[in-house]
């Protein structure tokens, strides 16, 4: 699979597997944890080696269990997790350390490949305090790469100007309904890999029709065309599906290239 080189020298597989409803009753975000690892196991089976979880998803233990059951070695799996950007996790250095240790314990690992601040908040100086703890854990090798999520230009610039380490990744929403093109371009210009969550959120029938028409030329479905478009602009993606066929199809996007003309048409869909 294609990888992106992060600004710390590490490699990021271009496609990871979203998991925010995995291991939960009724496959609902707020559902109780039921320890069902089937979606993780099918994802590994069809070739995913990178997983995106978070303390807020409450399913770090389920992700870890699914990985363990697959018997794939830890070194061959890339795990992203996230510290909630909220009270109880960010109030002090000790709280941040507790949060990171909570993730390490839940994931049953002594290192995390990529660790993110899940959401920003208003106090930039306090964000920097949290970030400095991330930097320490990066420097001692426990957090291999560190980044942020849902950060805007001002918040990123503050870290770029005041921190020692520039975030490796900014994980943000992007789809035709909420393209976020400006922040994606800002990240690309500053050596931060933009990573898309919710690639299929808010997709309308008219979008699907356009993407299907393009897909026919390449014998690809609309979702594959949409994902290929994001990859073509050097954006990493973490699509999620509970369905094994759709999981496989979302990964099967490396054997075609969108023409310039087709990219122009899709760019129009992303001009919201
Ligand atoms: N950093 C953040 O603040 C943040 C926020 C939200 C999400 N995330 C992360 O990003 C991941 C992805 O986002 P998401 O799960 O919210 O949304 P998503 O990847 O856009 O998926 C939305 C829905 O699309 C369906 N789908 C997937 N592949 C499809 C295909 N090929 N054709 C048709 N439908 C398809 C899935 O249903 P089926 O299961 O039925 O296939 C899924 O429920 C999350 O799981 C999570 O890890 C991060």
PDB file of N, CA and C and ligand atoms in Angstrom, residues 17-21 27 52-53 57 82 116 118-119 149-150 171-172 196-201 221-224 238-243 246-247 249-250, ligand 1:
ATOM      1  N   UNK A  17      -8.244   1.982   8.977  1.00  0.00           N
ATOM      2  CA  UNK A  17      -9.627   1.547   9.187  1.00  0.00           C
ATOM      3  C   UNK A  17     -10.232   2.351  10.341  1.00  0.00           C
ATOM      4  N   UNK A  18     -11.303   3.083  10.060  1.00  0.00           N
ATOM      5  CA  UNK A  18     -12.042   3.767  11.117  1.00  0.00           C
ATOM      6  C   UNK A  18     -12.735   2.728  11.979  1.00  0.00           C
ATOM      7  N   UNK A  19     -12.889   3.022  13.273  1.00  0.00           N
ATOM      8  CA  UNK A  19     -13.460   1.987  14.179  1.00  0.00           C
ATOM      9  C   UNK A  19     -14.481   2.539  15.162  1.00  0.00           C
ATOM     10  N   UNK A  20     -14.965   3.771  14.970  1.00  0.00           N
ATOM     11  CA  UNK A  20     -15.657   4.405  16.103  1.00  0.00           C
ATOM     12  C   UNK A  20     -16.968   3.739  16.535  1.00  0.00           C
ATOM     13  N   UNK A  21     -17.487   2.796  15.746  1.00  0.00           N
ATOM     14  CA  UNK A  21     -18.675   2.051  16.182  1.00  0.00           C
ATOM     15  C   UNK A  21     -18.381   0.554  16.335  1.00  0.00           C
ATOM     16  N   UNK A  27     -23.966  -1.466  16.656  1.00  0.00           N
ATOM     17  CA  UNK A  27     -23.000  -0.709  15.850  1.00  0.00           C
ATOM     18  C   UNK A  27     -23.275   0.790  15.927  1.00  0.00           C
ATOM     19  N   UNK A  52      -7.796   3.206  13.592  1.00  0.00           N
ATOM     20  CA  UNK A  52      -7.984   4.509  14.234  1.00  0.00           C
ATOM     21  C   UNK A  52      -8.987   4.367  15.373  1.00  0.00           C
ATOM     22  N   UNK A  53      -8.500   4.521  16.605  1.00  0.00           N
ATOM     23  CA  UNK A  53      -9.411   4.465  17.743  1.00  0.00           C
ATOM     24  C   UNK A  53      -9.202   5.719  18.601  1.00  0.00           C
ATOM     25  N   UNK A  57     -13.955   6.747  22.102  1.00  0.00           N
ATOM     26  CA  UNK A  57     -14.754   5.666  21.481  1.00  0.00           C
ATOM     27  C   UNK A  57     -15.004   4.523  22.464  1.00  0.00           C
ATOM     28  N   UNK A  82      -6.378   8.617  20.535  1.00  0.00           N
ATOM     29  CA  UNK A  82      -6.530  10.061  20.754  1.00  0.00           C
ATOM     30  C   UNK A  82      -6.865  10.365  22.208  1.00  0.00           C
ATOM     31  N   UNK A 116      -3.090  11.479  19.000  1.00  0.00           N
ATOM     32  CA  UNK A 116      -3.608  12.798  18.615  1.00  0.00           C
ATOM     33  C   UNK A 116      -4.336  13.471  19.771  1.00  0.00           C
ATOM     34  N   UNK A 118      -7.640  14.950  20.396  1.00  0.00           N
ATOM     35  CA  UNK A 118      -8.860  14.664  19.625  1.00  0.00           C
ATOM     36  C   UNK A 118      -9.576  15.919  19.121  1.00  0.00           C
ATOM     37  N   UNK A 119      -9.701  16.903  20.032  1.00  0.00           N
ATOM     38  CA  UNK A 119     -10.360  18.163  19.650  1.00  0.00           C
ATOM     39  C   UNK A 119      -9.604  19.339  20.287  1.00  0.00           C
ATOM     40  N   UNK A 149      -6.215  16.738  15.919  1.00  0.00           N
ATOM     41  CA  UNK A 149      -7.419  16.457  15.144  1.00  0.00           C
ATOM     42  C   UNK A 149      -8.378  17.634  15.276  1.00  0.00           C
ATOM     43  N   UNK A 150      -9.012  17.962  14.188  1.00  0.00           N
ATOM     44  CA  UNK A 150     -10.016  19.044  14.152  1.00  0.00           C
ATOM     45  C   UNK A 150      -9.420  20.409  14.487  1.00  0.00           C
ATOM     46  N   UNK A 171      -6.091  15.322  11.794  1.00  0.00           N
ATOM     47  CA  UNK A 171      -7.219  14.500  11.330  1.00  0.00           C
ATOM     48  C   UNK A 171      -8.481  15.354  11.306  1.00  0.00           C
ATOM     49  N   UNK A 172      -9.098  15.461  10.143  1.00  0.00           N
ATOM     50  CA  UNK A 172     -10.251  16.360   9.980  1.00  0.00           C
ATOM     51  C   UNK A 172     -11.327  15.725   9.095  1.00  0.00           C
ATOM     52  N   UNK A 196      -8.342  12.282   6.575  1.00  0.00           N
ATOM     53  CA  UNK A 196      -9.782  12.530   6.492  1.00  0.00           C
ATOM     54  C   UNK A 196     -10.597  11.542   7.312  1.00  0.00           C
ATOM     55  N   UNK A 197     -11.440  12.093   8.208  1.00  0.00           N
ATOM     56  CA  UNK A 197     -12.466  11.248   8.826  1.00  0.00           C
ATOM     57  C   UNK A 197     -13.817  11.559   8.156  1.00  0.00           C
ATOM     58  N   UNK A 198     -14.765  10.608   8.280  1.00  0.00           N
ATOM     59  CA  UNK A 198     -16.099  10.822   7.718  1.00  0.00           C
ATOM     60  C   UNK A 198     -16.117  11.045   6.212  1.00  0.00           C
ATOM     61  N   UNK A 199     -15.328  10.280   5.449  1.00  0.00           N
ATOM     62  CA  UNK A 199     -15.274  10.532   4.000  1.00  0.00           C
ATOM     63  C   UNK A 199     -16.637  10.379   3.306  1.00  0.00           C
ATOM     64  N   UNK A 200     -17.551   9.613   3.945  1.00  0.00           N
ATOM     65  CA  UNK A 200     -18.863   9.389   3.313  1.00  0.00           C
ATOM     66  C   UNK A 200     -19.996  10.164   3.995  1.00  0.00           C
ATOM     67  N   UNK A 201     -19.668  10.951   4.995  1.00  0.00           N
ATOM     68  CA  UNK A 201     -20.724  11.701   5.707  1.00  0.00           C
ATOM     69  C   UNK A 201     -21.461  12.630   4.742  1.00  0.00           C
ATOM     70  N   UNK A 221     -16.624   1.635  -7.925  1.00  0.00           N
ATOM     71  CA  UNK A 221     -17.883   2.173  -7.397  1.00  0.00           C
ATOM     72  C   UNK A 221     -17.692   3.619  -6.918  1.00  0.00           C
ATOM     73  N   UNK A 222     -18.791   4.277  -6.575  1.00  0.00           N
ATOM     74  CA  UNK A 222     -18.719   5.704  -6.226  1.00  0.00           C
ATOM     75  C   UNK A 222     -17.819   5.962  -5.020  1.00  0.00           C
ATOM     76  N   UNK A 223     -17.862   5.035  -4.060  1.00  0.00           N
ATOM     77  CA  UNK A 223     -17.061   5.237  -2.846  1.00  0.00           C
ATOM     78  C   UNK A 223     -15.571   5.155  -3.183  1.00  0.00           C
ATOM     79  N   UNK A 224     -15.220   4.233  -4.066  1.00  0.00           N
ATOM     80  CA  UNK A 224     -13.808   4.102  -4.459  1.00  0.00           C
ATOM     81  C   UNK A 224     -13.327   5.362  -5.177  1.00  0.00           C
ATOM     82  N   UNK A 238      -9.381   7.314   6.531  1.00  0.00           N
ATOM     83  CA  UNK A 238      -9.713   6.230   7.472  1.00  0.00           C
ATOM     84  C   UNK A 238     -11.197   5.869   7.335  1.00  0.00           C
ATOM     85  N   UNK A 239     -11.591   5.369   6.142  1.00  0.00           N
ATOM     86  CA  UNK A 239     -12.999   4.995   5.972  1.00  0.00           C
ATOM     87  C   UNK A 239     -13.370   3.852   6.921  1.00  0.00           C
ATOM     88  N   UNK A 240     -14.636   3.836   7.320  1.00  0.00           N
ATOM     89  CA  UNK A 240     -15.101   2.762   8.211  1.00  0.00           C
ATOM     90  C   UNK A 240     -16.251   2.005   7.591  1.00  0.00           C
ATOM     91  N   UNK A 241     -16.212   0.689   7.673  1.00  0.00           N
ATOM     92  CA  UNK A 241     -17.375  -0.119   7.332  1.00  0.00           C
ATOM     93  C   UNK A 241     -17.396  -1.334   8.237  1.00  0.00           C
ATOM     94  N   UNK A 242     -18.630  -1.795   8.567  1.00  0.00           N
ATOM     95  CA  UNK A 242     -18.773  -3.033   9.315  1.00  0.00           C
ATOM     96  C   UNK A 242     -18.913  -4.210   8.358  1.00  0.00           C
ATOM     97  N   UNK A 243     -19.002  -3.896   7.080  1.00  0.00           N
ATOM     98  CA  UNK A 243     -19.285  -4.920   6.075  1.00  0.00           C
ATOM     99  C   UNK A 243     -17.983  -5.330   5.383  1.00  0.00           C
ATOM    100  N   UNK A 246     -17.481  -4.182   1.759  1.00  0.00           N
ATOM    101  CA  UNK A 246     -17.207  -2.744   1.632  1.00  0.00           C
ATOM    102  C   UNK A 246     -15.832  -2.390   2.219  1.00  0.00           C
ATOM    103  N   UNK A 247     -15.454  -3.097   3.258  1.00  0.00           N
ATOM    104  CA  UNK A 247     -14.091  -2.875   3.788  1.00  0.00           C
ATOM    105  C   UNK A 247     -13.065  -3.160   2.697  1.00  0.00           C
ATOM    106  N   UNK A 249     -13.533  -3.297  -0.569  1.00  0.00           N
ATOM    107  CA  UNK A 249     -13.666  -2.382  -1.717  1.00  0.00           C
ATOM    108  C   UNK A 249     -13.032  -1.013  -1.402  1.00  0.00           C
ATOM    109  N   UNK A 250     -13.142  -0.565  -0.146  1.00  0.00           N
ATOM    110  CA  UNK A 250     -12.555   0.730   0.231  1.00  0.00           C
ATOM    111  C   UNK A 250     -11.019   0.705   0.204  1.00  0.00           C
TER     112      UNK A 250
HETATM  113  N1  LIG B   1     -11.180  12.855  14.774  1.00  0.00           N
HETATM  114  C1  LIG B   1     -12.490  12.949  14.844  1.00  0.00           C
HETATM  115  O1  LIG B   1     -13.060  13.897  15.427  1.00  0.00           O
HETATM  116  C2  LIG B   1     -13.324  11.894  14.195  1.00  0.00           C
HETATM  117  C3  LIG B   1     -14.715  12.076  14.033  1.00  0.00           C
HETATM  118  C4  LIG B   1     -15.448  11.068  13.413  1.00  0.00           C
HETATM  119  C5  LIG B   1     -14.822   9.904  12.981  1.00  0.00           C
HETATM  120  N2  LIG B   1     -13.474   9.726  13.172  1.00  0.00           N
HETATM  121  C6  LIG B   1     -12.770   8.496  12.712  1.00  0.00           C
HETATM  122  O2  LIG B   1     -12.963   8.397  11.301  1.00  0.00           O
HETATM  123  C7  LIG B   1     -13.545   7.119  10.988  1.00  0.00           C
HETATM  124  C8  LIG B   1     -14.398   7.234   9.745  1.00  0.00           C
HETATM  125  O3  LIG B   1     -15.488   8.115   9.958  1.00  0.00           O
HETATM  126  P1  LIG B   1     -16.990   7.569  10.188  1.00  0.00           P
HETATM  127  O4  LIG B   1     -16.934   6.177  10.676  1.00  0.00           O
HETATM  128  O5  LIG B   1     -17.681   8.553  11.047  1.00  0.00           O
HETATM  129  O6  LIG B   1     -17.649   7.675   8.766  1.00  0.00           O
HETATM  130  P2  LIG B   1     -17.398   7.049   7.303  1.00  0.00           P
HETATM  131  O7  LIG B   1     -16.066   6.357   7.190  1.00  0.00           O
HETATM  132  O8  LIG B   1     -17.670   8.161   6.372  1.00  0.00           O
HETATM  133  O9  LIG B   1     -18.513   5.918   7.204  1.00  0.00           O
HETATM  134  C9  LIG B   1     -19.877   6.234   7.258  1.00  0.00           C
HETATM  135  C10 LIG B   1     -20.727   5.074   6.814  1.00  0.00           C
HETATM  136  O10 LIG B   1     -20.466   4.803   5.441  1.00  0.00           O
HETATM  137  C11 LIG B   1     -20.759   3.431   5.184  1.00  0.00           C
HETATM  138  N3  LIG B   1     -19.808   2.949   4.157  1.00  0.00           N
HETATM  139  C12 LIG B   1     -18.494   2.637   4.313  1.00  0.00           C
HETATM  140  N4  LIG B   1     -17.966   2.212   3.138  1.00  0.00           N
HETATM  141  C13 LIG B   1     -18.965   2.271   2.220  1.00  0.00           C
HETATM  142  C14 LIG B   1     -19.038   1.963   0.840  1.00  0.00           C
HETATM  143  N5  LIG B   1     -17.981   1.485   0.164  1.00  0.00           N
HETATM  144  N6  LIG B   1     -20.230   2.137   0.211  1.00  0.00           N
HETATM  145  C15 LIG B   1     -21.308   2.600   0.877  1.00  0.00           C
HETATM  146  N7  LIG B   1     -21.317   2.898   2.193  1.00  0.00           N
HETATM  147  C16 LIG B   1     -20.143   2.739   2.866  1.00  0.00           C
HETATM  148  C17 LIG B   1     -20.561   2.692   6.472  1.00  0.00           C
HETATM  149  O11 LIG B   1     -21.669   1.830   6.700  1.00  0.00           O
HETATM  150  P3  LIG B   1     -21.494   0.200   6.679  1.00  0.00           P
HETATM  151  O12 LIG B   1     -20.841  -0.141   7.977  1.00  0.00           O
HETATM  152  O13 LIG B   1     -22.872  -0.314   6.583  1.00  0.00           O
HETATM  153  O14 LIG B   1     -20.659  -0.168   5.480  1.00  0.00           O
HETATM  154  C18 LIG B   1     -20.428   3.767   7.537  1.00  0.00           C
HETATM  155  O15 LIG B   1     -21.339   3.587   8.575  1.00  0.00           O
HETATM  156  C19 LIG B   1     -14.308   6.766  12.270  1.00  0.00           C
HETATM  157  O16 LIG B   1     -14.682   5.417  12.327  1.00  0.00           O
HETATM  158  C20 LIG B   1     -13.313   7.193  13.311  1.00  0.00           C
HETATM  159  O17 LIG B   1     -12.283   6.224  13.458  1.00  0.00           O
HETATM  160  C21 LIG B   1     -12.724  10.711  13.753  1.00  0.00           C
END
